[in-house]
PDB file of C-alpha atoms in Angstrom:
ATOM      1  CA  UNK A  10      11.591  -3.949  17.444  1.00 90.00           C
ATOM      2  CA  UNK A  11      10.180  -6.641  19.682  1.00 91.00           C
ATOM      3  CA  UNK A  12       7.177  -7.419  16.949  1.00 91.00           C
ATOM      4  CA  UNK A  13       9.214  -6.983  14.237  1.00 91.00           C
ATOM      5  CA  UNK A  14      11.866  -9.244  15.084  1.00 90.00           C
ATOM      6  CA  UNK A  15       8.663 -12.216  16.172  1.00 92.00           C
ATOM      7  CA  UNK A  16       7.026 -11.475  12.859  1.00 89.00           C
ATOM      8  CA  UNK A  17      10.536 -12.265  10.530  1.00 88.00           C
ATOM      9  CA  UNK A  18      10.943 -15.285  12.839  1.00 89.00           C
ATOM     10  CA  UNK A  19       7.301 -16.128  12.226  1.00 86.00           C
ATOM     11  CA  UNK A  20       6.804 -14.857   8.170  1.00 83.00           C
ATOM     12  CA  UNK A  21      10.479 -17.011   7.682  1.00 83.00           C
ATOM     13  CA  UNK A  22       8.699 -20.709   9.442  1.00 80.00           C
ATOM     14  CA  UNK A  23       5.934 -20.384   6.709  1.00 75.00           C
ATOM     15  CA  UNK A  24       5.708 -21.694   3.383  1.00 68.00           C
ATOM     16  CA  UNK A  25       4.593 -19.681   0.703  1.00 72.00           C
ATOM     17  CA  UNK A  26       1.105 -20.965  -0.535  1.00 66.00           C
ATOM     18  CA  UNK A  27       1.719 -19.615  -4.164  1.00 65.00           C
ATOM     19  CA  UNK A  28       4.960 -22.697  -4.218  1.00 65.00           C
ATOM     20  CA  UNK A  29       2.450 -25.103  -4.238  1.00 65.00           C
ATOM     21  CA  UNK A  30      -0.832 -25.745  -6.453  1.00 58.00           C
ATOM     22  CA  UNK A  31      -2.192 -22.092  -5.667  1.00 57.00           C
ATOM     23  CA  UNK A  32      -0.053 -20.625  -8.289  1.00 60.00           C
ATOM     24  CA  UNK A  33      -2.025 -22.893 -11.014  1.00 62.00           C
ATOM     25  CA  UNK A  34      -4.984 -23.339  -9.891  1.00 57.00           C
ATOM     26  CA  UNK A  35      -7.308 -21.424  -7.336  1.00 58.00           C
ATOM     27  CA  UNK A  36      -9.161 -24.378  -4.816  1.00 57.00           C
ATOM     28  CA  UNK A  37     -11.646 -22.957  -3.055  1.00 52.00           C
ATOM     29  CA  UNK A  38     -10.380 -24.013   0.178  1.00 55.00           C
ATOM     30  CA  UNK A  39      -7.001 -23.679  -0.706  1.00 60.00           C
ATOM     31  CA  UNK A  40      -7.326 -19.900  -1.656  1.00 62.00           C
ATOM     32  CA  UNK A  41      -8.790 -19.195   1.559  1.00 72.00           C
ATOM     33  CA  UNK A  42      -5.009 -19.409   2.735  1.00 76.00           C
ATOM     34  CA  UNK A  43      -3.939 -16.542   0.924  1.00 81.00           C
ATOM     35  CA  UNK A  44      -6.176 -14.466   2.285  1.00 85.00           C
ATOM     36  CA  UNK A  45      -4.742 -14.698   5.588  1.00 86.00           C
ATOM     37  CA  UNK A  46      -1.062 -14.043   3.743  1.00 89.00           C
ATOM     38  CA  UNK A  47      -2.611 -11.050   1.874  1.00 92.00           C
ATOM     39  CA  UNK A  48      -4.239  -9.437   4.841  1.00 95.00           C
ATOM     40  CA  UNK A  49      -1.640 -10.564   7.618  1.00 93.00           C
ATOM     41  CA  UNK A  50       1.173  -9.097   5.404  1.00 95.00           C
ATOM     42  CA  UNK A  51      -0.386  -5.790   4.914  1.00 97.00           C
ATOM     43  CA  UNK A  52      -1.148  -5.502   8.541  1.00 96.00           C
ATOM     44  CA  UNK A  53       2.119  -5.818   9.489  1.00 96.00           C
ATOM     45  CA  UNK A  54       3.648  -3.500   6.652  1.00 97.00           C
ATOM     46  CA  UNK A  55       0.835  -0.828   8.045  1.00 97.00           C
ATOM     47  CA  UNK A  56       2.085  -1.545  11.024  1.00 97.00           C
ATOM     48  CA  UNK A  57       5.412  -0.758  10.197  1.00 97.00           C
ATOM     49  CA  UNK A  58       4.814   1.906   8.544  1.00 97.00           C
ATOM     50  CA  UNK A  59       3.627   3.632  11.594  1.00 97.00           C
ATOM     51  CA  UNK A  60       6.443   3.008  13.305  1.00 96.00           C
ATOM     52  CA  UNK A  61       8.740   3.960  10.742  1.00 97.00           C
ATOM     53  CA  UNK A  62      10.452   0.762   9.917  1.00 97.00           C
ATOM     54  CA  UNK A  63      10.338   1.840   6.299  1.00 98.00           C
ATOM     55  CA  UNK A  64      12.356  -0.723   4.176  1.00 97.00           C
ATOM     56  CA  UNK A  65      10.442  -4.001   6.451  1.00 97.00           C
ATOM     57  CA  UNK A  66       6.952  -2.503   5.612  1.00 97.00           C
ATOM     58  CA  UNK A  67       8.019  -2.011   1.891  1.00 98.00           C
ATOM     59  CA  UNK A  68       8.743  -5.898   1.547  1.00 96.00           C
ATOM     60  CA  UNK A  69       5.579  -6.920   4.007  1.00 96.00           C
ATOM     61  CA  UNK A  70       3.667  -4.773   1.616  1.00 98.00           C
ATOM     62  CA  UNK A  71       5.127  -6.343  -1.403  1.00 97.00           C
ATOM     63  CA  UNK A  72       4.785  -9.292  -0.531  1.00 94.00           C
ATOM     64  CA  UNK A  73       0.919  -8.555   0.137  1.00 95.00           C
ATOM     65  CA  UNK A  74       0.968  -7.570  -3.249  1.00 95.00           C
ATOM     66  CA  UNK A  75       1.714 -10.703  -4.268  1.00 91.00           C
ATOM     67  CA  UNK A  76      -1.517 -12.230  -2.812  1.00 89.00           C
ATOM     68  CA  UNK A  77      -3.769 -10.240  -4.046  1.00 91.00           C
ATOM     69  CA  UNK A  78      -2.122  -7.546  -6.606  1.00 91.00           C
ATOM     70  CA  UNK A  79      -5.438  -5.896  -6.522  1.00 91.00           C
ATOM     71  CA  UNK A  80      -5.985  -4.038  -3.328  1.00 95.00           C
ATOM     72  CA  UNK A  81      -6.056  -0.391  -3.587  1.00 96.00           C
ATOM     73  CA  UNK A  82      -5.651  -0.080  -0.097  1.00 96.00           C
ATOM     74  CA  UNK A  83      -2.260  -1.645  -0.078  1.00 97.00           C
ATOM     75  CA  UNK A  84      -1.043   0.473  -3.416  1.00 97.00           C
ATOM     76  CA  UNK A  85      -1.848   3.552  -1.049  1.00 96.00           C
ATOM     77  CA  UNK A  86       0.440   1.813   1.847  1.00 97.00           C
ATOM     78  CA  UNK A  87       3.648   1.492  -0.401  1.00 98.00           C
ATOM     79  CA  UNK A  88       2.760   4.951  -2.206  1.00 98.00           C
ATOM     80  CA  UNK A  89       3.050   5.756   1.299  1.00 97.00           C
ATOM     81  CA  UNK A  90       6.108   4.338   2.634  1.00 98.00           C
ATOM     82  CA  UNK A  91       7.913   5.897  -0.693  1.00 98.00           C
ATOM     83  CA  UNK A  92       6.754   9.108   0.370  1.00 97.00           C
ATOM     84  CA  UNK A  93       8.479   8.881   3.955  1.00 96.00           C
ATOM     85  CA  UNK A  94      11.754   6.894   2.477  1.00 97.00           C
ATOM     86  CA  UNK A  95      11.901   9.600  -0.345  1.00 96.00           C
ATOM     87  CA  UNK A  96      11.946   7.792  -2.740  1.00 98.00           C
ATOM     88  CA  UNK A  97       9.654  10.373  -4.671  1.00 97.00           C
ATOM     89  CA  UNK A  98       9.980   8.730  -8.116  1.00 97.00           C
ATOM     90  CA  UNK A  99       8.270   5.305  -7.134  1.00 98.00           C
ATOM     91  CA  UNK A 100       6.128   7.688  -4.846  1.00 97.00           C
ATOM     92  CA  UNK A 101       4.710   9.414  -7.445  1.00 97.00           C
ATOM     93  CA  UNK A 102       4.763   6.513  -9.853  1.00 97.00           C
ATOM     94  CA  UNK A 103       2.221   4.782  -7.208  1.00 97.00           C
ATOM     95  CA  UNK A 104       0.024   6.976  -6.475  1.00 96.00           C
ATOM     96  CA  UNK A 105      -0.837   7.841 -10.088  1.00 96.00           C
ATOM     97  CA  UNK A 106      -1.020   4.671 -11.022  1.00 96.00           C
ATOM     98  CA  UNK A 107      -3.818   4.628  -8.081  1.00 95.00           C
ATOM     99  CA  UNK A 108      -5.647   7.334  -9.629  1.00 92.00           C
ATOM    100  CA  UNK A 109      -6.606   5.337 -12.532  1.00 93.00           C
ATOM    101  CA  UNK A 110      -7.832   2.238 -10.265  1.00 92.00           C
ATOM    102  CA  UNK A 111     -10.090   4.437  -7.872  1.00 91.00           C
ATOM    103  CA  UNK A 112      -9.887   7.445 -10.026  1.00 88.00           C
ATOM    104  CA  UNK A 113     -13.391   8.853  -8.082  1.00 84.00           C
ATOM    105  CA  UNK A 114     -11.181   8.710  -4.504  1.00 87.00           C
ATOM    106  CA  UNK A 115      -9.341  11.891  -3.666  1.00 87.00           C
ATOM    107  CA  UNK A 116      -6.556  10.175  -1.570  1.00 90.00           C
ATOM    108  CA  UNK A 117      -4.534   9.376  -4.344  1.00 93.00           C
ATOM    109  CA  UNK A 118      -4.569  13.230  -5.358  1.00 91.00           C
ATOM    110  CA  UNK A 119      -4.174  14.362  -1.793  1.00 91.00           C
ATOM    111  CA  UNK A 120      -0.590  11.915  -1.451  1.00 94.00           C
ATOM    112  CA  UNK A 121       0.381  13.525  -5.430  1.00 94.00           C
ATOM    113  CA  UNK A 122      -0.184  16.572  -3.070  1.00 92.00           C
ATOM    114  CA  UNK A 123       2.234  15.984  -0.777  1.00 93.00           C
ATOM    115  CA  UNK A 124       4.810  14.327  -3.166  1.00 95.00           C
ATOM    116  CA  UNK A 125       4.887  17.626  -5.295  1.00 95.00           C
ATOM    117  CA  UNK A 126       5.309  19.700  -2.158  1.00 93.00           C
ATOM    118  CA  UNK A 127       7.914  17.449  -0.068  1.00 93.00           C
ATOM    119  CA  UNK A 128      10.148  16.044  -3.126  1.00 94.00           C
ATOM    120  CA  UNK A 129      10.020  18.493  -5.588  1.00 93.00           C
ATOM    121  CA  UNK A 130       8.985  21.775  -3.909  1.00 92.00           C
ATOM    122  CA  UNK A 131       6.500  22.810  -6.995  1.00 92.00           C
ATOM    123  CA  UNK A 132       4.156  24.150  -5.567  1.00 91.00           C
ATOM    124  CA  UNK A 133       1.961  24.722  -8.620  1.00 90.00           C
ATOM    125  CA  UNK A 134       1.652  21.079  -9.901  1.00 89.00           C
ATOM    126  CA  UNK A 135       0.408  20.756  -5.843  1.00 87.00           C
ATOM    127  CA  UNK A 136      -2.048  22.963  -6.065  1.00 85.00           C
ATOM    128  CA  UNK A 137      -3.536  21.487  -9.113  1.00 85.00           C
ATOM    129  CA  UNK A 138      -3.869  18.061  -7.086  1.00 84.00           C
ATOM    130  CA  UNK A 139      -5.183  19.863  -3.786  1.00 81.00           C
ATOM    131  CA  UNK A 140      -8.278  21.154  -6.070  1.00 77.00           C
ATOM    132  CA  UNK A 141      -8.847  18.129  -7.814  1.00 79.00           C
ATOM    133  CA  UNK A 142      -8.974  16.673  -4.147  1.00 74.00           C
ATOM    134  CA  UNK A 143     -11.231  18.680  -2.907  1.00 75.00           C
ATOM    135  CA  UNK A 144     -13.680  18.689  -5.694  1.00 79.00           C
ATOM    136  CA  UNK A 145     -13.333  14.510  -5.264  1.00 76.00           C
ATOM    137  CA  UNK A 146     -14.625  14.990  -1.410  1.00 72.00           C
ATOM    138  CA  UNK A 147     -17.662  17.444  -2.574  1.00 75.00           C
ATOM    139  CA  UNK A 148     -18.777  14.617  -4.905  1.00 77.00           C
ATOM    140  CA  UNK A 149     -18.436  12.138  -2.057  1.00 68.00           C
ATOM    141  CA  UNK A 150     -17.158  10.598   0.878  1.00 57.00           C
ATOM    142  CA  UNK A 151     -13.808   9.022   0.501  1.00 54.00           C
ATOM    143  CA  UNK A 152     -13.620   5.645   1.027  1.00 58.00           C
ATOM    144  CA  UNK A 153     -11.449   2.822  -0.143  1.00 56.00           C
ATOM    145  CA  UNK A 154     -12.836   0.262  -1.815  1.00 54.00           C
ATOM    146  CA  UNK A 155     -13.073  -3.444  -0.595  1.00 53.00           C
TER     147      UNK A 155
END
């Protein structure tokens, strides 16, 4: 609660650098900023995550998002904190909308996995995505991209 409570006081003191000329136009030097944003925010949402502060590491993450929209990693974070909050839907939503971005990764299908078994008990449409994971991690290692 301690970290939590120093990173709203923190996050709230800063400016966000998409208010000013970032939004337009992307300075070199200037974009530099947002990748401290970007990767600070999603830290902190991981972060929460783990500690299961669900609906603070769904806005850190969302707010990461808006940095850099992008990052797989980060798509797999909020898939994530769905999952725990139940909110199967937007769970499911993300993480098969993160099979088409890294559609070679079997994390995506392994989190479908889960979704199918813990929010809708079918056990079938699970299976399908537990196969399709493992035949991912034959092909290769599993790895995020960067």
């Amino acid at each position: 609660e301690e970290v939590l409570e120093i990173n709203k006081k923190l996050w709230s003191s800063y400016s966000s650098p998409l208010s000013g000329s970032l939004s337009k136009y992307k300075n070199l030097f200037l974009t530099d900023v947002l990748s401290y944003y970007y990767q600070n925010s999603k830290r902190l949402g991981d972060y929460l995550l783990q500690k299961g502060y669900l609906k603070e590491a769904e806005s850190y993450l969302l707010k990461s998002l808006e940095y850099e929209a992008g990052d797989p990693e980060t798509h797999l974070l909020l898939g994530k904190v769905w999952l725990e909050a139940k909110q199967c839907k937007k769970a499911e939503e993300k993480f098969l909308e993160l099979k088409t971005i890294i559609p070679d990764n079997p994390f995506p299908d392994a989190y479908l996995r889960q979704v199918y078994l813990n929010c809708f008990s079918d056990e079938q449409k699970a299976s399908q995505f537990l196969d399709s994971c493992l035949q991912k991690e034959k092909e290769g290692q599993p790895q995020l991209p960067q």
